[in-house]
Phi, psi and omega in degrees: 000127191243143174271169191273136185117005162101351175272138168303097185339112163307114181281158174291155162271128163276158172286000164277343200265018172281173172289157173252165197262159210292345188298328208272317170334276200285012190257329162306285176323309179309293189300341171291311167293325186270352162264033180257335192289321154311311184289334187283305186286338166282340175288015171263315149345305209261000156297142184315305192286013207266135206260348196218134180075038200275145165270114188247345171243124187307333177295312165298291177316302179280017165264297174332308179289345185269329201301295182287341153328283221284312165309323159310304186314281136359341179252349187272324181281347188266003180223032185238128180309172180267159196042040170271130160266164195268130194251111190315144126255212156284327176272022140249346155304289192261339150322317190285357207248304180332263181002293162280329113022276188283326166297321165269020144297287188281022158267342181061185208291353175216144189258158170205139159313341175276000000 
């Protein structure tokens, strides 16, 4: 579509490709961290020998993980003042190590999605 005086419509930046403002930076960051700390704790899952929660398909692992990702994020931002930005600690490591824990408490010996 040529505009009239012979020039081209400029296109917009979407939003991934604008800058990001500094809060979604550490709600990004946060959230990376806290799912390498989920995956750390579902591989001991995902072994053949693990008597309790064994993972058995890469498909189910990464569902899990994302499932138990985005749930924390979600149990964290609701129990965080609004505009605080959110800070990996230690005590929020083993919460998240708690968590996952107990869930795969209640999966019994082999977890499935239904």
């Amino acid at each position: 579509m040529a505009l009239a005086g012979g020039s081209t419509p400029v296109k917009k930046k979407d939003a991934s490709q604008s800058e990001k403002d500094p809060s979604s930076k550490a709600k990004e960051a946060f959230r990376n961290k806290v799912s390498q700390a989920v995956v750390q704790c579902l591989n001991q899952h995902y072994r053949p020998d693990c008597s309790r929660g064994r993972i058995e398909t890469a498909e189910d692992f990464k569902h899990l993980a994302r499932k138990l990702t985005y749930g924390i994020m979600g149990k964290h931002s609701r129990n965080t003042k609004q505009g605080t930005l959110p800070e990996f600690t230690t005590s929020t490591k083993n919460k998240v190590q708690e968590y996952v824990k107990a869930y795969m408490k209640k999966c019994g010996e082999v977890y499935s999605r239904n």
